[in-house]
CSV table of C-alpha atoms (C1' of nucleotides) in Angstrom, one decimal:
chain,number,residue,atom,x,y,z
A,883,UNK,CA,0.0,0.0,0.0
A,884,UNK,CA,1.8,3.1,-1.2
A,885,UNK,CA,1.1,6.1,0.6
A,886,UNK,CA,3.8,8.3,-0.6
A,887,UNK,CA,0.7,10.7,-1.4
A,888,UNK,CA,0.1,11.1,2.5
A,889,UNK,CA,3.5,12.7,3.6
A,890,UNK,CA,3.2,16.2,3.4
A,891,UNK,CA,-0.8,15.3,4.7
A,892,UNK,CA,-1.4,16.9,8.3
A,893,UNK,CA,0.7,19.4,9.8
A,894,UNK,CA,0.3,18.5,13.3
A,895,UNK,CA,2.2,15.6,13.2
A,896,UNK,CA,4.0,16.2,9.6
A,897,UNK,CA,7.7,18.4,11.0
A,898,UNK,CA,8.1,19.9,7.5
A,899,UNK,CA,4.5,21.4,8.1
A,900,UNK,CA,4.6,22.3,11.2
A,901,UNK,CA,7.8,24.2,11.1
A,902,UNK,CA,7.2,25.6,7.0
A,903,UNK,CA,4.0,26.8,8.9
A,904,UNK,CA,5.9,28.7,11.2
A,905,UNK,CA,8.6,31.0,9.2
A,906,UNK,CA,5.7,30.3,6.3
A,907,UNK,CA,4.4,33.4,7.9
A,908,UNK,CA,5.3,37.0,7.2
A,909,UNK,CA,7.7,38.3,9.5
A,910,UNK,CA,9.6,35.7,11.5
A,911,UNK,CA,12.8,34.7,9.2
A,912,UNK,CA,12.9,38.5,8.7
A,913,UNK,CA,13.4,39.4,12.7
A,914,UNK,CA,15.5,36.4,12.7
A,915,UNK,CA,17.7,38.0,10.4
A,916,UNK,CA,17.3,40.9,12.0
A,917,UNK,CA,18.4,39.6,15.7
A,918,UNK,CA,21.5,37.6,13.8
A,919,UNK,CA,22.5,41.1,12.3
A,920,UNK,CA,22.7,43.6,15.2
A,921,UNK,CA,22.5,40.8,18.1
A,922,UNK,CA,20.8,42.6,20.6
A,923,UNK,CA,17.4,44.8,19.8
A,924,UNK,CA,14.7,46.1,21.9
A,925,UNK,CA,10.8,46.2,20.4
A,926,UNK,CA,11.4,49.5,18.7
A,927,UNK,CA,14.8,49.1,17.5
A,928,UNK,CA,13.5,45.9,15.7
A,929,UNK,CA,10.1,48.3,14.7
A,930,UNK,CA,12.4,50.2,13.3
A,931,UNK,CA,14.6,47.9,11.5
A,932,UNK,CA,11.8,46.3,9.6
A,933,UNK,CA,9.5,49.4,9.2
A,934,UNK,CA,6.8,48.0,7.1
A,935,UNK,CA,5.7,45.5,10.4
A,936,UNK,CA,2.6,46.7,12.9
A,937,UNK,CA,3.5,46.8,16.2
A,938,UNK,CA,0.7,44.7,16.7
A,939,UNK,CA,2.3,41.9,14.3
A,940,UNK,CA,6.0,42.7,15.9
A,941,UNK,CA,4.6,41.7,19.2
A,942,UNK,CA,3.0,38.6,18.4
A,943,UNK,CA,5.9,37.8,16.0
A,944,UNK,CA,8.4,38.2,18.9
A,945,UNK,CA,5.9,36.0,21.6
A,946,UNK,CA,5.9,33.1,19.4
A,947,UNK,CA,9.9,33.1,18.5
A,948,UNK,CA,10.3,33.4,22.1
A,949,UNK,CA,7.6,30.4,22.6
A,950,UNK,CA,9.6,28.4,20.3
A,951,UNK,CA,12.9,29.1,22.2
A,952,UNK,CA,14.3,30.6,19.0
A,953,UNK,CA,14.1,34.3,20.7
A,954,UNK,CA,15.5,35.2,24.1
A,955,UNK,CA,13.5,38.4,25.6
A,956,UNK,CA,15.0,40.2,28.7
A,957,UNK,CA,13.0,42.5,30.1
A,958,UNK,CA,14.6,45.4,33.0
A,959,UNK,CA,12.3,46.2,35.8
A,960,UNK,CA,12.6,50.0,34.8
A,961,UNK,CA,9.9,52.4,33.7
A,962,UNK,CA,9.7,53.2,30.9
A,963,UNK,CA,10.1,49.7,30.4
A,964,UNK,CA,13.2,48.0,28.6
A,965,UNK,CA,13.1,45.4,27.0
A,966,UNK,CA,16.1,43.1,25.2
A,967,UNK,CA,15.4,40.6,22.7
A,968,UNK,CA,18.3,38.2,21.7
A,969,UNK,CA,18.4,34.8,19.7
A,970,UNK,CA,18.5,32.4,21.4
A,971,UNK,CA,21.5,29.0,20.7
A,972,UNK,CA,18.8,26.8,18.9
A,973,UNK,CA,17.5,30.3,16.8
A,974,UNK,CA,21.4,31.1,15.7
A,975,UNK,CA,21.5,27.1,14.8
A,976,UNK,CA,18.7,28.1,12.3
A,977,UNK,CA,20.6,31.4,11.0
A,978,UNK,CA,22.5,29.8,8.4
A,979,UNK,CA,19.8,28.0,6.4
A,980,UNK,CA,17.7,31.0,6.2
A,981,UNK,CA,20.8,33.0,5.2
A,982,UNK,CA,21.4,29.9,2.1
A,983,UNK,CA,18.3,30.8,1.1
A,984,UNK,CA,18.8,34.7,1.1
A,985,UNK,CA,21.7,34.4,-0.9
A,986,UNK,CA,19.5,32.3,-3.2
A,987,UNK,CA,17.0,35.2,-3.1
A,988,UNK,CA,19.9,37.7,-3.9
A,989,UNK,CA,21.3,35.2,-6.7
A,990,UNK,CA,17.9,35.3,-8.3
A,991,UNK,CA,16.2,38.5,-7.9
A,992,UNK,CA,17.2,39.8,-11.3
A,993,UNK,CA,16.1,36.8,-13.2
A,994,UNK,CA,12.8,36.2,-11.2
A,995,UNK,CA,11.5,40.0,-11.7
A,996,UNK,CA,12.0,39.5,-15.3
A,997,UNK,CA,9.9,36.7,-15.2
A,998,UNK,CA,7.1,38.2,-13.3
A,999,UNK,CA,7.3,41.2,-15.7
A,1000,UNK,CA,7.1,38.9,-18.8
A,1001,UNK,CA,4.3,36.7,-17.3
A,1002,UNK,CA,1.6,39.6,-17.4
A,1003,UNK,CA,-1.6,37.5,-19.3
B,698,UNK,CA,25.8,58.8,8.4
B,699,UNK,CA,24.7,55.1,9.9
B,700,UNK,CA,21.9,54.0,8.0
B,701,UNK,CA,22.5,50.2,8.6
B,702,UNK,CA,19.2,50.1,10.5
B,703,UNK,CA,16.8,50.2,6.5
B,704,UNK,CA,18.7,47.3,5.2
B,705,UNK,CA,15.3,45.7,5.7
B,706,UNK,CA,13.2,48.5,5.1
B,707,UNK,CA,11.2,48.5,1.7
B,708,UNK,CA,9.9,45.1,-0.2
B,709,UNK,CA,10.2,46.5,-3.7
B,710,UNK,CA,14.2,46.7,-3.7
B,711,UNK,CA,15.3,44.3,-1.0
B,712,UNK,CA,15.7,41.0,-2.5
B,713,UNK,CA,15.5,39.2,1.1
B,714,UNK,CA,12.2,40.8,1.7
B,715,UNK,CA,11.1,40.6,-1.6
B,716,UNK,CA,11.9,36.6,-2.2
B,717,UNK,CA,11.2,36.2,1.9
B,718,UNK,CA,7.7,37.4,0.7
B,719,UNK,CA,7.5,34.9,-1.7
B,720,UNK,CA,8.2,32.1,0.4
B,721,UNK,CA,7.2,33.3,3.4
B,722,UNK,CA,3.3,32.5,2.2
B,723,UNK,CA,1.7,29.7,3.3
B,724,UNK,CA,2.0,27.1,0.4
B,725,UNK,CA,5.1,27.9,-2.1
B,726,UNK,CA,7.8,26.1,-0.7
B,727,UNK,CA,5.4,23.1,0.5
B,728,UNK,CA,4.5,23.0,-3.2
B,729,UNK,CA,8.3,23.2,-4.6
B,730,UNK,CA,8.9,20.1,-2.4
B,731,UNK,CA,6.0,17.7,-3.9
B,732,UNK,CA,7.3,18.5,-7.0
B,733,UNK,CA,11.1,17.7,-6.4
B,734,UNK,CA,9.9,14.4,-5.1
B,735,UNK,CA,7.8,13.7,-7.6
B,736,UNK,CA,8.8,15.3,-10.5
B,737,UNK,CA,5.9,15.6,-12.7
B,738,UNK,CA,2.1,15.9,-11.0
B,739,UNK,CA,-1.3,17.0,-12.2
B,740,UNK,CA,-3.2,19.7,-10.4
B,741,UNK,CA,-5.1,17.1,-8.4
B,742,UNK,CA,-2.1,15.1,-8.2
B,743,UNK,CA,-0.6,17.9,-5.9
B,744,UNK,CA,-4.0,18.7,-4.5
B,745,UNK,CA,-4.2,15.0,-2.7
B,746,UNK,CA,-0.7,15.0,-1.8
B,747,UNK,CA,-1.3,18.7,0.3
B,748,UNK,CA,-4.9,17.8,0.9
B,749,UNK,CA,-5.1,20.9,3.5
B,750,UNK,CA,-4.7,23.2,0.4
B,751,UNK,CA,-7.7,24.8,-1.1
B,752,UNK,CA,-8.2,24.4,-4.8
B,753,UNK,CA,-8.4,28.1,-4.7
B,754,UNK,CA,-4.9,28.5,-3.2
B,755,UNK,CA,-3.3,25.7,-4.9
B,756,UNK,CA,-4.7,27.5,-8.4
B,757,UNK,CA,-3.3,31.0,-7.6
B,758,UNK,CA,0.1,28.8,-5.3
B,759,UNK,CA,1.0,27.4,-9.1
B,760,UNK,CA,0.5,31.0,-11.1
B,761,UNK,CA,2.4,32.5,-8.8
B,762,UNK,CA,5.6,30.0,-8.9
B,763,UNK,CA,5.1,29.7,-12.9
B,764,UNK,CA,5.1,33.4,-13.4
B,765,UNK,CA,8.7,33.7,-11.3
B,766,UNK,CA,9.5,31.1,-13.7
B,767,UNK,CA,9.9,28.0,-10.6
B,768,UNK,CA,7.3,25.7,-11.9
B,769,UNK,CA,6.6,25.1,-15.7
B,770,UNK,CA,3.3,24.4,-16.7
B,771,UNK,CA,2.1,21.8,-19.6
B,772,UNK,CA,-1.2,21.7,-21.0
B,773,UNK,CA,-2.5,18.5,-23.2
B,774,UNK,CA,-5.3,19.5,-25.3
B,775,UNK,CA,-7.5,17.1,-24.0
B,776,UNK,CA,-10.9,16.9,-22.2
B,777,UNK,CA,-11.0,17.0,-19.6
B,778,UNK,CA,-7.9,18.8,-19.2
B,779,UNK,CA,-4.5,17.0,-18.4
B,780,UNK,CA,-2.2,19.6,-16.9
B,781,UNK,CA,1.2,18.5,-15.7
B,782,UNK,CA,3.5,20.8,-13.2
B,783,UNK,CA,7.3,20.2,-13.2
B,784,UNK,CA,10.3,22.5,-11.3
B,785,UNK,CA,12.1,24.4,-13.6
B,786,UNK,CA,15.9,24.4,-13.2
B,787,UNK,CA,15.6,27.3,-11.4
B,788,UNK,CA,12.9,25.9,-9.1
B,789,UNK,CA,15.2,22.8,-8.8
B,790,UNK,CA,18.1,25.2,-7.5
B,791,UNK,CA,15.8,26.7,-5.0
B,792,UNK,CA,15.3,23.2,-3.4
B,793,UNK,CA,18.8,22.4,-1.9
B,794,UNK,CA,17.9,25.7,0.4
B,795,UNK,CA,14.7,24.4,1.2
B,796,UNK,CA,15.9,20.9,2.5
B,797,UNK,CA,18.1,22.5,4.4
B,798,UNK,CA,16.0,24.5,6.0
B,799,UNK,CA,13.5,21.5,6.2
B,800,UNK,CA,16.9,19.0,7.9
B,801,UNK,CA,17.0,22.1,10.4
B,802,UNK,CA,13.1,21.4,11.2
B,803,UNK,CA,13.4,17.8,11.8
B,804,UNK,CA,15.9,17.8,13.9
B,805,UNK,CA,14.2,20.6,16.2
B,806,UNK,CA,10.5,19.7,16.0
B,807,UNK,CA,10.7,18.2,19.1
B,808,UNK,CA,12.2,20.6,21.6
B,809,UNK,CA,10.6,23.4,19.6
B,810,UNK,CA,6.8,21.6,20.1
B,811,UNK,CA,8.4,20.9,24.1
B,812,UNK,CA,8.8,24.6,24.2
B,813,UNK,CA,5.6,25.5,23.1
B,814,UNK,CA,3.7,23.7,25.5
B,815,UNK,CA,5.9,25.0,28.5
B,816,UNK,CA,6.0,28.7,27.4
B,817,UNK,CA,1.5,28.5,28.1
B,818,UNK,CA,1.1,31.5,29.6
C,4,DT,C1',-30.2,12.9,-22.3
C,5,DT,C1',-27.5,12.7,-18.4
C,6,DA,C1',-23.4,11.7,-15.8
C,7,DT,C1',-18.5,12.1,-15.6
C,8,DT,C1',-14.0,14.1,-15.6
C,9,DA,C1',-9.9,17.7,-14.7
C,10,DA,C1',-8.6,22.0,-14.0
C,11,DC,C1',-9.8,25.5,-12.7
C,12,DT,C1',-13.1,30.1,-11.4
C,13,DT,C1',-16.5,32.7,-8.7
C,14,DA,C1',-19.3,34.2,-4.8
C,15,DC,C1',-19.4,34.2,-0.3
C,16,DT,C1',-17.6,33.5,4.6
C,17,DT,C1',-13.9,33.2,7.9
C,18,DT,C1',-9.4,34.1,9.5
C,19,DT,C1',-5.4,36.9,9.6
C,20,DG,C1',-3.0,41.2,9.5
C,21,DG,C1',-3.0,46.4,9.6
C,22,DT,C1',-4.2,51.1,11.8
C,23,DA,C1',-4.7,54.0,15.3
C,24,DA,C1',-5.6,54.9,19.8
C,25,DG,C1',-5.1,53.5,24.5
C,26,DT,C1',-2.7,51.6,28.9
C,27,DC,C1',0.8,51.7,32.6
C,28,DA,C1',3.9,53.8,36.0
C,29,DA,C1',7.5,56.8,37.1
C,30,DA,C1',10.5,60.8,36.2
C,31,DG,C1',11.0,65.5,34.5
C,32,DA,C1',8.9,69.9,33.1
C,33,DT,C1',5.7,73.7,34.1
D,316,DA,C1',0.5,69.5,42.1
D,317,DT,C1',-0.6,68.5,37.5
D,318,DC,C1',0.9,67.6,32.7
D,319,DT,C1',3.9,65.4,29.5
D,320,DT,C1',6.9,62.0,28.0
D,321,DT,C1',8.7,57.4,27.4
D,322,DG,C1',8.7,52.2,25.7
D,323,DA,C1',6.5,48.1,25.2
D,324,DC,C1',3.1,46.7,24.4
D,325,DT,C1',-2.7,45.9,24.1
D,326,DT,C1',-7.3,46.7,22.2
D,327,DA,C1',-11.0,47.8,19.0
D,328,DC,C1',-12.0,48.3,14.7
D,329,DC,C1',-11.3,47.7,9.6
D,330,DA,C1',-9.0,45.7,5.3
D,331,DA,C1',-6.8,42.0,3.0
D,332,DA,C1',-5.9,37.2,2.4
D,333,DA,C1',-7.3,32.5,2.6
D,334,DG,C1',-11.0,28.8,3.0
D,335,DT,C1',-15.6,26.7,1.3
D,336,DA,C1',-18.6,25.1,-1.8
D,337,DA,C1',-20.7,25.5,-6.0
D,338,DG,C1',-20.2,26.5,-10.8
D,339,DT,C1',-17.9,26.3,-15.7
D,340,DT,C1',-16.2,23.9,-19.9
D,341,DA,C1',-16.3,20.4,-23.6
D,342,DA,C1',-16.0,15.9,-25.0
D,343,DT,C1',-16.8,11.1,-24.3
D,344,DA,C1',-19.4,7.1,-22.0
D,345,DA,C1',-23.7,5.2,-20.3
DNA sequence: TTATTAACTTACTTTTGGTAAGTCAAAGAT
DNA sequence: ATCTTTGACTTACCAAAAGTAAGTTAATAA
């Protein structure tokens, strides 16, 4: 019984799923990046960084890196408040795939907007 | 003048942000992989194999990579329609990046779904 | 004449993300 | 003494993206 078909199925169980699912949404390879560029950030320094993001989306972006240990947030007991986001080991472990595929990206940005251009029907 | 801090900042001429888009939605990458493994696959070939995808999203998934020129597209002019997908070489020299990234998410599926459930709060 | 088939569209609903304003608590300005 | 500012967020509301289910197309089989 050949169920080759099934193993991209459910992405509960299905790792490639459940973790494509996670940095298959808008902003968390990008404040990855971001963290592995200037190390140490707090919320607005990131906000800044990456512009285009809501705050809204920066701070849910930030709790679920941090839930998935890839994010390490320290926050001061000062007001106004400080806090310090930093990746974490297993986040910097990821660092270097996402940066293979940027320079991918930069590789192929030329050749893929000429495509997109030329596609136009 | 230190203006390290809009490497990030607009989608249009970034190519990180720009391809991170691309790849960063929910289905592109998911879809690259079927094909590497299988090489050639109708619509609903691809549709079974992902069955969470919608036609909808599958239909506008395929465009998409076809129009940056990852996925080429043959139509048979039969009825009912026979409509194979295939990577393109440049869709097949995306895929290296992609396993790696996907190596990276077997290994820490685990501790990253053990974190999830302990961060609860 | 009606059913079937593959690859989609279309209309409609739900979910996700964006916008702008608000919260909190202390220190500094008036 | 009251008002303002500051940083890291929330919250309420609105827009955009994705999901659902039904429809389209044209030929062949029943």
């Amino acid at each position: 019984m050949e169920n080759s078909e099934k193993k991209f199925a459910d992405s509960e169980n299905c790792p490639v799923r459940n973790v494509l699912d996670r940095f298959g949404d808008k902003w968390s390879t990008l404040v990855l990046l971001v963290l592995d560029d200037t190390k140490v950030l707090r919320f607005n320094e990131i906000h800044k960084m990456i512009d285009t993001i809501s705050q809204k989306m920066l701070a849910v972006t930030l709790k679920s890196l941090e839930a998935d240990g890839l994010v390490l947030r320290t926050q001061y007991p000062e007001i106004p408040p400080r806090v310090e986001y930093t990746l974490s080991e297993r986040g910097a472990s990821l660092i270097p795939h996402i940066k293979s595929l940027v320079q991918w990206a930069n590789a192929n940005f030329e050749v893929i907007t000429q495509s997109r251009a030329a596609y136009k029907k």
